[in-house]
Tab-separated table of C-alpha atoms in Angstrom:
chain	number	residue	atom	x	y	z
A	371	MET	CA	91.456	95.157	12.502
A	372	ASP	CA	93.133	91.645	12.570
A	373	SER	CA	96.995	91.602	12.605
A	374	GLU	CA	98.109	90.125	9.344
A	375	THR	CA	101.136	87.544	8.584
A	376	ARG	CA	103.865	87.792	6.468
A	377	GLU	CA	101.673	86.716	3.369
A	378	GLY	CA	99.109	88.799	4.093
A	379	ILE	CA	96.397	86.439	5.941
A	380	THR	CA	94.773	87.498	9.242
A	381	GLU	CA	95.355	85.478	12.087
A	382	LYS	CA	91.586	84.601	12.131
A	383	GLU	CA	91.906	83.121	8.610
A	384	LEU	CA	94.863	81.630	9.623
A	385	LEU	CA	92.948	79.831	12.238
A	386	LEU	CA	89.946	79.095	10.353
A	387	GLN	CA	92.354	77.515	7.793
A	388	ASN	CA	94.279	75.210	10.665
A	389	GLU	CA	90.963	74.368	11.978
A	390	ASN	CA	89.384	73.058	8.339
A	391	GLN	CA	92.710	71.363	7.794
A	392	GLU	CA	92.459	69.641	11.529
A	393	TYR	CA	88.454	68.659	10.475
A	394	ALA	CA	90.030	67.087	6.999
A	395	SER	CA	92.200	64.944	8.478
A	396	SER	CA	89.864	63.963	11.248
A	397	ASP	CA	87.969	62.974	8.556
A	398	VAL	CA	90.415	61.512	6.650
A	399	ARG	CA	91.608	59.307	9.923
A	400	ARG	CA	87.486	58.589	10.531
A	401	LYS	CA	87.111	57.367	6.729
A	402	LYS	CA	90.342	55.155	6.851
A	403	ASN	CA	89.923	53.690	10.851
A	404	PHE	CA	85.853	52.776	9.480
A	405	PRO	CA	86.847	49.512	8.008
A	406	ARG	CA	88.649	48.353	10.779
A	407	VAL	CA	86.311	49.702	13.156
A	408	TRP	CA	83.337	47.553	11.302
A	409	LEU	CA	85.958	44.762	11.132
A	410	TYR	CA	86.161	44.169	14.926
A	411	ALA	CA	82.836	44.486	15.582
A	412	SER	CA	82.072	42.026	12.702
A	413	VAL	CA	84.542	39.891	14.965
A	414	ALA	CA	82.966	40.552	18.379
A	415	GLN	CA	79.678	39.847	16.932
A	416	LEU	CA	80.422	36.534	15.581
A	417	THR	CA	82.581	35.448	18.257
A	418	LEU	CA	79.426	36.400	20.649
A	419	MET	CA	77.446	34.052	18.216
A	420	ILE	CA	80.091	31.227	18.272
A	421	LEU	CA	79.866	31.299	22.557
A	422	TYR	CA	76.479	31.300	22.423
A	423	GLY	CA	76.104	28.779	20.121
A	424	VAL	CA	78.311	26.227	21.916
A	425	ALA	CA	76.886	27.452	25.076
A	426	SER	CA	73.264	26.146	24.405
A	427	PHE	CA	74.959	23.136	22.739
A	428	ALA	CA	76.688	22.643	25.803
A	429	ILE	CA	73.113	22.915	28.252
A	430	ILE	CA	71.094	21.050	25.855
A	431	ARG	CA	73.737	17.730	25.675
A	432	TYR	CA	73.866	18.259	29.649
A	433	ASN	CA	70.109	18.433	30.117
A	434	ASN	CA	69.593	15.264	27.619
A	435	GLU	CA	72.538	12.941	29.341
A	436	CYS	CA	71.205	13.798	33.037
A	437	TYR	CA	67.838	12.903	31.823
A	438	SER	CA	68.184	9.745	29.354
A	439	ALA	CA	72.008	8.720	30.595
A	440	PRO	CA	70.861	6.706	34.088
A	441	ASN	CA	68.658	4.247	31.874
A	442	THR	CA	69.625	4.188	27.889
A	443	GLN	CA	69.673	0.434	28.017
A	444	ALA	CA	68.554	-2.060	30.401
A	445	PHE	CA	72.291	-3.642	30.005
A	446	ALA	CA	74.986	-3.627	27.538
A	447	GLY	CA	74.489	-5.176	24.136
A	448	LEU	CA	71.369	-4.747	23.303
A	449	ALA	CA	70.422	-3.841	19.523
A	450	VAL	CA	67.910	-1.146	20.010
A	451	GLN	CA	67.646	0.086	15.879
A	452	TYR	CA	64.620	1.600	14.677
A	453	GLU	CA	62.002	1.646	11.628
A	454	PHE	CA	58.934	2.600	10.317
A	455	ARG	CA	56.534	-0.291	9.946
A	456	LEU	CA	52.566	-0.797	9.919
A	457	TYR	CA	51.135	-2.165	12.785
A	458	ASP	CA	49.474	-5.383	12.715
A	459	ASN	CA	45.690	-5.961	11.480
A	460	PHE	CA	43.843	-6.929	14.242
A	461	VAL	CA	41.291	-8.625	12.631
A	462	ASN	CA	44.139	-11.492	11.097
A	463	SER	CA	45.836	-11.199	14.062
A	464	PRO	CA	47.636	-14.292	15.685
A	465	TYR	CA	47.382	-12.317	19.250
A	466	SER	CA	43.407	-11.249	19.425
A	467	GLY	CA	40.480	-13.070	18.903
A	468	GLU	CA	38.529	-15.794	20.425
A	469	PRO	CA	40.756	-18.270	22.348
A	470	THR	CA	42.572	-20.955	19.863
A	471	PRO	CA	45.314	-23.199	20.372
A	472	GLU	CA	47.258	-21.274	17.602
A	473	SER	CA	46.604	-18.062	19.475
A	474	ASP	CA	47.870	-19.555	22.538
A	475	GLN	CA	51.075	-20.773	20.832
A	476	ALA	CA	51.584	-17.192	18.871
A	477	TRP	CA	51.433	-15.935	22.622
A	478	HIS	CA	53.480	-18.676	24.051
A	479	LEU	CA	56.085	-17.948	21.701
A	480	LEU	CA	56.065	-14.137	22.229
A	481	LEU	CA	56.719	-14.414	25.548
A	482	ASN	CA	59.031	-17.146	25.686
A	483	ASN	CA	62.482	-15.512	26.206
A	484	MET	CA	61.232	-13.124	28.522
A	485	SER	CA	63.368	-14.062	31.294
A	486	VAL	CA	66.780	-13.297	31.235
A	487	ARG	CA	69.534	-13.180	33.505
A	488	VAL	CA	71.557	-9.992	34.970
A	489	THR	CA	74.739	-9.283	37.149
A	490	ALA	CA	74.927	-7.834	40.318
A	491	ASP	CA	76.962	-4.708	38.750
A	492	GLU	CA	74.055	-4.608	36.364
A	493	LEU	CA	70.945	-4.108	38.659
A	494	ALA	CA	73.138	-1.946	41.206
A	495	ALA	CA	73.214	0.702	38.043
A	496	HIS	CA	69.647	0.755	37.963
A	497	GLY	CA	69.647	0.616	41.959
A	498	GLN	CA	67.592	-2.561	41.887
A	499	SER	CA	67.676	-5.965	43.108
A	500	SER	CA	66.405	-9.120	42.219
A	501	VAL	CA	66.343	-13.367	43.185
A	502	ALA	CA	69.323	-15.033	42.687
A	503	LEU	CA	69.299	-17.619	40.075
A	504	PRO	CA	70.132	-21.355	40.368
A	505	ASN	CA	73.103	-21.145	37.963
A	506	GLY	CA	74.482	-17.824	39.016
A	507	GLY	CA	73.249	-14.295	38.103
A	508	TYR	CA	69.903	-12.563	38.834
A	509	LEU	CA	66.177	-13.172	37.539
A	510	ALA	CA	64.855	-10.063	35.404
A	511	TRP	CA	62.888	-9.134	32.475
A	512	LEU	CA	63.260	-6.016	29.908
A	513	GLY	CA	60.466	-3.991	30.765
A	514	VAL	CA	58.859	-4.682	27.397
A	515	PHE	CA	57.938	-8.069	28.605
A	516	HIS	CA	56.007	-6.615	31.461
A	517	GLU	CA	53.730	-4.511	29.258
A	518	LEU	CA	53.397	-7.801	26.788
A	519	HIS	CA	52.530	-9.950	30.110
A	520	CYS	CA	49.878	-7.086	31.175
A	521	VAL	CA	48.520	-7.054	27.681
A	522	LYS	CA	48.231	-10.880	27.977
A	523	MET	CA	46.448	-10.792	31.151
A	524	LEU	CA	43.911	-8.381	30.071
A	525	ARG	CA	43.776	-10.350	26.832
A	526	GLN	CA	42.748	-13.657	29.252
A	527	TRP	CA	40.461	-11.703	31.492
A	528	SER	CA	38.390	-10.535	28.694
A	529	TRP	CA	38.103	-14.613	28.021
A	530	ARG	CA	38.062	-15.506	31.753
A	531	GLU	CA	35.301	-18.126	31.165
A	532	HIS	CA	38.020	-19.859	29.110
A	533	TYR	CA	41.173	-19.002	30.976
A	534	PHE	CA	39.731	-18.945	34.419
A	535	PRO	CA	36.641	-21.475	34.483
A	536	ASN	CA	36.610	-21.937	38.356
A	537	LEU	CA	37.815	-18.620	39.210
A	538	THR	CA	36.703	-18.547	43.248
A	539	ALA	CA	35.848	-15.136	44.792
A	540	GLN	CA	39.067	-14.437	46.243
A	541	GLY	CA	40.824	-15.542	43.276
A	542	HIS	CA	38.461	-13.075	41.036
A	543	ARG	CA	39.598	-10.275	43.853
A	544	HIS	CA	43.314	-11.558	43.144
A	545	GLN	CA	42.923	-11.062	39.511
A	546	MET	CA	41.318	-7.512	40.259
A	547	VAL	CA	43.968	-6.648	41.749
A	548	HIS	CA	46.202	-7.807	38.819
A	549	ILE	CA	44.059	-6.279	36.070
A	550	ASP	CA	44.005	-2.850	37.635
A	551	HIS	CA	48.072	-2.862	38.318
A	552	CYS	CA	48.170	-3.547	34.239
A	553	LEU	CA	45.987	-1.366	33.284
A	554	ASP	CA	47.503	1.443	34.743
A	555	TRP	CA	51.105	0.053	34.138
A	556	LEU	CA	50.380	0.383	30.769
A	557	ARG	CA	48.726	3.361	30.856
A	558	ASN	CA	52.146	4.981	32.175
A	559	ALA	CA	54.218	2.975	29.372
A	560	ALA	CA	51.770	4.795	26.574
A	561	ILE	CA	52.586	8.102	28.370
A	562	CYS	CA	55.889	7.077	29.184
A	563	ARG	CA	56.835	6.641	25.729
A	564	ALA	CA	54.477	9.084	23.930
A	565	ASP	CA	54.415	7.520	20.399
A	566	THR	CA	54.566	10.864	18.350
A	567	SER	CA	55.424	9.447	14.567
A	568	ALA	CA	51.989	8.983	13.593
A	569	LEU	CA	48.824	10.113	13.659
A	570	ALA	CA	45.231	8.986	14.589
A	571	VAL	CA	42.158	10.103	12.744
A	572	PHE	CA	38.794	9.986	11.941
A	573	LYS	CA	36.592	8.839	9.862
A	574	TRP	CA	32.336	9.180	9.401
A	575	ASP	CA	30.274	5.951	10.111
A	576	GLY	CA	26.852	5.848	8.635
A	577	ARG	CA	25.970	4.189	11.914
A	578	LEU	CA	26.695	6.509	14.263
A	579	PRO	CA	26.529	10.131	15.064
A	580	HIS	CA	29.684	11.552	16.047
A	581	PRO	CA	33.358	10.780	14.328
A	582	MET	CA	34.731	7.345	14.587
A	583	LEU	CA	38.622	6.671	14.515
A	584	ASN	CA	40.022	5.288	11.519
A	585	THR	CA	41.947	2.038	12.657
A	586	HIS	CA	43.791	2.160	8.907
A	587	ARG	CA	47.439	0.986	9.010
A	588	VAL	CA	49.934	3.886	8.739
A	589	PRO	CA	53.862	3.503	9.782
A	590	HIS	CA	55.087	4.172	13.175
A	591	ARG	CA	58.532	4.313	13.952
A	592	CYS	CA	59.452	0.992	16.145
A	593	VAL	CA	62.116	-0.751	17.336
A	594	ASP	CA	63.547	-4.142	15.016
A	595	TRP	CA	62.157	-6.701	17.479
A	596	ASP	CA	63.738	-9.099	15.757
A	597	ALA	CA	66.933	-7.869	16.577
A	598	LEU	CA	66.166	-6.902	20.246
A	599	MET	CA	65.306	-10.247	20.959
A	600	GLU	CA	68.586	-11.708	18.958
A	601	SER	CA	70.632	-9.269	20.985
A	602	HIS	CA	69.503	-10.643	24.203
A	603	ALA	CA	69.205	-14.454	23.392
A	604	ASP	CA	72.300	-15.326	25.449
A	605	ARG	CA	71.048	-14.358	28.284
A	606	VAL	CA	67.591	-15.987	28.263
A	607	VAL	CA	66.861	-18.172	31.650
A	608	SER	CA	65.477	-21.777	30.811
A	609	HIS	CA	61.933	-22.777	31.608
A	610	GLU	CA	63.522	-25.719	33.714
A	611	GLU	CA	65.839	-23.479	35.596
A	612	ILE	CA	62.928	-21.047	36.795
A	613	ALA	CA	60.745	-24.235	37.594
A	614	SER	CA	63.496	-25.306	39.867
A	615	MET	CA	63.803	-21.827	41.835
A	616	LYS	CA	62.510	-22.391	45.671
A	617	ASN	CA	60.973	-19.647	47.367
A	618	PRO	CA	63.362	-19.310	51.155
A	619	LEU	CA	60.269	-16.893	52.358
A	620	LEU	CA	57.946	-20.158	52.506
A	621	GLU	CA	58.433	-23.293	54.696
A	622	SER	CA	60.033	-26.492	52.825
A	623	GLU	CA	57.808	-29.528	52.688
A	624	ASP	CA	59.406	-31.537	54.488
A	625	ARG	CA	60.347	-29.357	57.225
A	626	PRO	CA	58.386	-30.158	60.384
A	627	ARG	CA	55.693	-27.733	61.296
A	628	ALA	CA	54.914	-26.547	64.451
């Protein structure tokens, strides 16, 4: 028989009572501590989420800067503003169709300001060099003018009977090299910029068995051309200065020949 305490309670009952009190006390402590534990866990989770977000943003920004920063603009001061606009309708475009004085003038005006003056530092920033201009600086084009030059060359080649009426066999070979260069340059330009602002869709034509591209005009995300041209107008090199340039690699006409 268990021994009794002064109150007539056995030791076993006393131990059980103490254990129950300890369990009750422990349960109370757990209940009291639960909100605090939950708070700590929530704060820790929120902190991890913030750190993850900051790290992700930093990585994305670093990658974007690494891939885009070196050649964001050819030189300072260019106004590169975007707008949505419709492409010109080729049927009424002054840049397409049979050669006319009006179409030739339109192309002349489009490319009239293509040659610009850049500094040695601006060339060095792109790891490039160029020929010196008589009035200082170096000759350059914005990349878009190289592409437009190639489009003009392809147009002229499609009407070569008009633009190259007396082309020799050697001249033909030279022009074909130029044409191949322009075709691949424009291919690269299209892939490089990858217009994803619009869809090219199709339609049925009663004369053809397969779907035909629908050339109806839709908005495209474009650079504001007028603003871009205005921003680089002070760098344009005159035709007279270009015409005065002499190739130092060629012998001068007045130099005696061997």
